[in-house]
Short mmCIF file of C-alpha atoms in Angstrom, two decimals:
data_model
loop_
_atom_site.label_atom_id
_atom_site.label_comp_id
_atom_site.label_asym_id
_atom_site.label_seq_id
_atom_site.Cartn_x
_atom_site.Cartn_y
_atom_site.Cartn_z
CA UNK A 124 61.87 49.42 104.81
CA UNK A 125 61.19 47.74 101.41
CA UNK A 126 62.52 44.76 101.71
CA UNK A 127 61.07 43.64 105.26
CA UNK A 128 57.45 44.47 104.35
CA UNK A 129 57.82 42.62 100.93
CA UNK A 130 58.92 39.94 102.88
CA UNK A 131 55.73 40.02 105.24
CA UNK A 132 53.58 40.39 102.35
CA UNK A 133 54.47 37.32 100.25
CA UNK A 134 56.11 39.00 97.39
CA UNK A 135 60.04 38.06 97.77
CA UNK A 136 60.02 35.05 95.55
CA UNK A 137 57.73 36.67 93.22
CA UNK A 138 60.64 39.95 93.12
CA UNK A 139 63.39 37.59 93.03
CA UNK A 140 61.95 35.58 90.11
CA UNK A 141 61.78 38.94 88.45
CA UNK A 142 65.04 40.03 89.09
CA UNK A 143 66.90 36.48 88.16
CA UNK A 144 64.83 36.68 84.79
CA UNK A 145 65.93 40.22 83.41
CA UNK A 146 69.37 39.95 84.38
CA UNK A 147 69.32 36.36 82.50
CA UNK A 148 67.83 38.50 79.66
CA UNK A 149 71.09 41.03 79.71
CA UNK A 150 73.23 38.34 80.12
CA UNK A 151 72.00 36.79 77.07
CA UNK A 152 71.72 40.04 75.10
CA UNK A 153 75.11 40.43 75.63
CA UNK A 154 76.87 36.98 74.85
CA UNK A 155 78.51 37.19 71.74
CA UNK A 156 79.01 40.56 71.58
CA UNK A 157 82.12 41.17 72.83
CA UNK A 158 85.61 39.84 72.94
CA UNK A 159 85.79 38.51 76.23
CA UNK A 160 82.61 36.45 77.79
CA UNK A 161 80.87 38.63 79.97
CA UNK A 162 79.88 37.24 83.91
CA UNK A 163 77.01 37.82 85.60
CA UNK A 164 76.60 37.63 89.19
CA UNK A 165 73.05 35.91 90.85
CA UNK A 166 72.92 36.05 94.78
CA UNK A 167 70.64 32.37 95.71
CA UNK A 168 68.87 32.64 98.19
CA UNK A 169 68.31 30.06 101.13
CA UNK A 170 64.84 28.88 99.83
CA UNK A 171 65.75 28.46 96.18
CA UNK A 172 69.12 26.58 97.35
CA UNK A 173 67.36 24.25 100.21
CA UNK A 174 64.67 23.33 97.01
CA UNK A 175 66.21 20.40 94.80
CA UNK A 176 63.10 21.75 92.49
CA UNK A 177 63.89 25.36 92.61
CA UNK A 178 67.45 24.75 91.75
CA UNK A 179 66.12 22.67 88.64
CA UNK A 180 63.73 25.52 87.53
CA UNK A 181 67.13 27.99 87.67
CA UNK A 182 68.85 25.69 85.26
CA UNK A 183 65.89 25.53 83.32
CA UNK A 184 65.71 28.87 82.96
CA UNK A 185 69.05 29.49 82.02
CA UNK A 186 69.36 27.01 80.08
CA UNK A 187 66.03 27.49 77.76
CA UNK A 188 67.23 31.65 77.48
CA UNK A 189 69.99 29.79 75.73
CA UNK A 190 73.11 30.90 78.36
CA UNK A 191 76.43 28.83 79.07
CA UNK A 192 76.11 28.06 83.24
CA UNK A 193 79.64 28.26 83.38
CA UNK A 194 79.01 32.35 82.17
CA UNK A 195 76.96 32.36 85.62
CA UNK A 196 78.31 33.15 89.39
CA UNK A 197 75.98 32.34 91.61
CA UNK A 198 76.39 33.84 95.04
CA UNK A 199 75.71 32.40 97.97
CA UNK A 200 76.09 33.88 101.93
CA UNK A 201 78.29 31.85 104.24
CA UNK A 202 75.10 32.86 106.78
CA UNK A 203 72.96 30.19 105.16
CA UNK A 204 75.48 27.04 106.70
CA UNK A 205 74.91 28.05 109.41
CA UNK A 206 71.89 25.51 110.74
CA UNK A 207 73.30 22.54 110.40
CA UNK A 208 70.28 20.90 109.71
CA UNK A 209 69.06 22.84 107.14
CA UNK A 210 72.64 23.03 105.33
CA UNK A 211 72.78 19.79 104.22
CA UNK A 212 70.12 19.89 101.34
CA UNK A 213 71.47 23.20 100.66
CA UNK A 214 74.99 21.54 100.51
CA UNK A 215 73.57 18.87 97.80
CA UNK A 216 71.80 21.32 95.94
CA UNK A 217 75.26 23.54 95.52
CA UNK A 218 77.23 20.55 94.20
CA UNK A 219 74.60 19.73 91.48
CA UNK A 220 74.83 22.87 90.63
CA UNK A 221 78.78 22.94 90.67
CA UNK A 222 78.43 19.94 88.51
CA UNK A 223 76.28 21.62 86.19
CA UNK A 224 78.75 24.02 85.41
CA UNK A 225 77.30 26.76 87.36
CA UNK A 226 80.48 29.17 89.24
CA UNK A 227 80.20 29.44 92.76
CA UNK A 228 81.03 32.32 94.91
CA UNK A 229 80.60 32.24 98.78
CA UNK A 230 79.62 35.96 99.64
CA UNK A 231 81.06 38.45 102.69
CA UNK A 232 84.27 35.61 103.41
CA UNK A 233 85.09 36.47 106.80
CA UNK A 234 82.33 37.65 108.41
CA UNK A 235 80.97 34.29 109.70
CA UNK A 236 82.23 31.49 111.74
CA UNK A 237 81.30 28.69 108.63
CA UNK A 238 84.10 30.11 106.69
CA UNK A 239 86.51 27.69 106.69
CA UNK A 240 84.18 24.32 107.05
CA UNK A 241 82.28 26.19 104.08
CA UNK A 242 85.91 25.99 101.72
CA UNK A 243 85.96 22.54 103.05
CA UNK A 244 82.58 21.28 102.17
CA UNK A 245 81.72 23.11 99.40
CA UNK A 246 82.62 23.20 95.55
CA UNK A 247 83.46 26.87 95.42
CA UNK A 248 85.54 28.51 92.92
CA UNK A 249 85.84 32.27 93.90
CA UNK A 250 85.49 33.62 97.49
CA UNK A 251 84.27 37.28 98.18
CA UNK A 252 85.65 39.72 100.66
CA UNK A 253 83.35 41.14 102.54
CA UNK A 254 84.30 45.31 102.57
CA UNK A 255 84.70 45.88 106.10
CA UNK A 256 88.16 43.70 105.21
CA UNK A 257 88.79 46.47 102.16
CA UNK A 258 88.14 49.96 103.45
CA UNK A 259 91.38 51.96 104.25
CA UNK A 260 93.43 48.44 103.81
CA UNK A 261 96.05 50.07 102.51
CA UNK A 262 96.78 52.27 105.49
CA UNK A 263 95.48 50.38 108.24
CA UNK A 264 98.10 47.82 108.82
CA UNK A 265 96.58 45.77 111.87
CA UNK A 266 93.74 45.26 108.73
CA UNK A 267 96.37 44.61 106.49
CA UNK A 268 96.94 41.29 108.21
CA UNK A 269 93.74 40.14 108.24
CA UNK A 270 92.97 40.66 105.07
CA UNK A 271 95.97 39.39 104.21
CA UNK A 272 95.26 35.95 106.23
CA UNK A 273 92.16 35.65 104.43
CA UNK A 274 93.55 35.94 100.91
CA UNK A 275 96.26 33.33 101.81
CA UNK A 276 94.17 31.27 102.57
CA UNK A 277 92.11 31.08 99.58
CA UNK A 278 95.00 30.65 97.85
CA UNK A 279 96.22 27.93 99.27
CA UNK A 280 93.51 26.14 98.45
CA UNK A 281 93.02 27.11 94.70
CA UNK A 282 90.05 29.40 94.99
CA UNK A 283 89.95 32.59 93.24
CA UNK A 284 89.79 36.04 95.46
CA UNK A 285 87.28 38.89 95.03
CA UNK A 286 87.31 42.15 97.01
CA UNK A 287 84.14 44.13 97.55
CA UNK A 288 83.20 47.39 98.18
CA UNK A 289 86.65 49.16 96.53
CA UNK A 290 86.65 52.63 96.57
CA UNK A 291 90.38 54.10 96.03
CA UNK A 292 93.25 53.30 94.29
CA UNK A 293 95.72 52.61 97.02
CA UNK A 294 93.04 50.10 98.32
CA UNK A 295 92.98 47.93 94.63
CA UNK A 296 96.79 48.87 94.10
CA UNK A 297 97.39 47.01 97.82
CA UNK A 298 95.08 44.50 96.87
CA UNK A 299 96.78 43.43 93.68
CA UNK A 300 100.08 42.64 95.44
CA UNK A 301 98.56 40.52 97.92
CA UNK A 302 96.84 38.42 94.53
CA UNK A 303 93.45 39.28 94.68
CA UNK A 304 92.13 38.60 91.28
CA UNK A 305 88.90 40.89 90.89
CA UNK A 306 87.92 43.50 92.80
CA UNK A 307 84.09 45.24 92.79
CA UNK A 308 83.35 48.81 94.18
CA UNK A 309 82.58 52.05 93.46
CA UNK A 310 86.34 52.67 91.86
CA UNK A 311 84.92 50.38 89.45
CA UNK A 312 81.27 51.95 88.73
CA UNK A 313 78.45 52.51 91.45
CA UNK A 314 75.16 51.11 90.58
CA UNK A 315 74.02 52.10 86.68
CA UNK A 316 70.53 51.05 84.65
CA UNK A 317 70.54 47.88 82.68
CA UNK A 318 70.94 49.99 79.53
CA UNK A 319 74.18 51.52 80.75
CA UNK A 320 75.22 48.89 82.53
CA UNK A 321 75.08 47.00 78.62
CA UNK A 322 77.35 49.88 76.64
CA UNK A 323 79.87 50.00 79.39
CA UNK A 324 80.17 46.14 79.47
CA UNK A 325 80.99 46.57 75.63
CA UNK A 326 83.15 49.35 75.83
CA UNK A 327 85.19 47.73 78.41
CA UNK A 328 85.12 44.68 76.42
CA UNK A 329 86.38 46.23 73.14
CA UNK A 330 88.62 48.27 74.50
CA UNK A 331 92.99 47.95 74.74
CA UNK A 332 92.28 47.05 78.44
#
């Protein structure tokens, strides 16, 4: 109910300024403090990506808070290729920002018919599988191939697999021999405060594995 009304009211680009800016603030809290650089994930919306100035102000503000773009995934949803017309600033925008250094991820791979012209087209360096292409994978074998099919093809093409919404370990143990490379889910953590989110980043980081 949230989200719809604080769309009708005005205040999305005001929350999602908000948002962006304290999760570049724990991203930058934590570089340097572990052994490993620590990645942050930033969905883009359609607006900010379709607004050559908007995308400037983002690499402003990452840039002035002192973080490494390459340390920065920004997510994007195949949805958003979808108009034509209005894909092809959005198209520009996500190359300068490829150039920049910036990591991009194309969100829920698989669920929309721009997937493929989307690899094509686009600089992207990790694709992200949407979880109704996870859930019971390992035991649901028409799934399987699927899922399967959508890793290979990745692949294929150099770009680095992520698999959402993992919940058990037969699902990440059947990802993992297919060559998915990261997987997200609740196996993982479910959603924790900024605070905790920090200590387990650095516990993870520190640790033997």
């Amino acid at each position: 109910y949230f989200l719809p009304a604080a769309q009708e009211a005005g205040y999305m680009e005001r929350i999602e300024d908000i948002v962006r800016r304290k999760t570049l603030e724990l991203a930058a809290s934590l570089a340097g403090s572990s052994h490993r650089n620590v990645h942050f994930g930033l969905n883009i919306s359609a607006d900010i990506l379709s607004n050559s100035k908007a995308v400037e102000s983002l690499h402003r503000q990452v840039t002035e808070i002192g973080l490494d773009p390459s340390l920065i995934s920004l997510e994007i949803l195949e949805a958003v290729m979808i108009d034509e017309d209005k894909a092809a600033p959005i198209k520009s925008n996500i190359a300068h920002l490829s150039e920049l250094g910036y990591f991009i991820e194309l969100d829920d791979f698989g669920t929309g018919h721009s997937s493929i012209s989307s690899l094509r087209d686009l600089s992207i360096n990790r694709v992200k599988i949407d979880r109704s292409f996870v859930s019971g994978v390992d035991a649901k074998s028409d799934l399987q191939k699927f899922t399967s099919a959508l890793i290979n093809l990745a692949k294929s093409l150099d770009i680095s697999v992520l698999a959402e919404g993992v919940e058990t370990e037969g699902e990440r143990a059947w990802l993992t021999e297919q060559g998915c490379d990261v997987i997200q889910g609740f196996l993982i953590s479910k959603a924790v405060p900024a605070t905790q989110l920090g200590a387990m980043i650095l516990k993870s980081n520190f640790g033997s594995h």
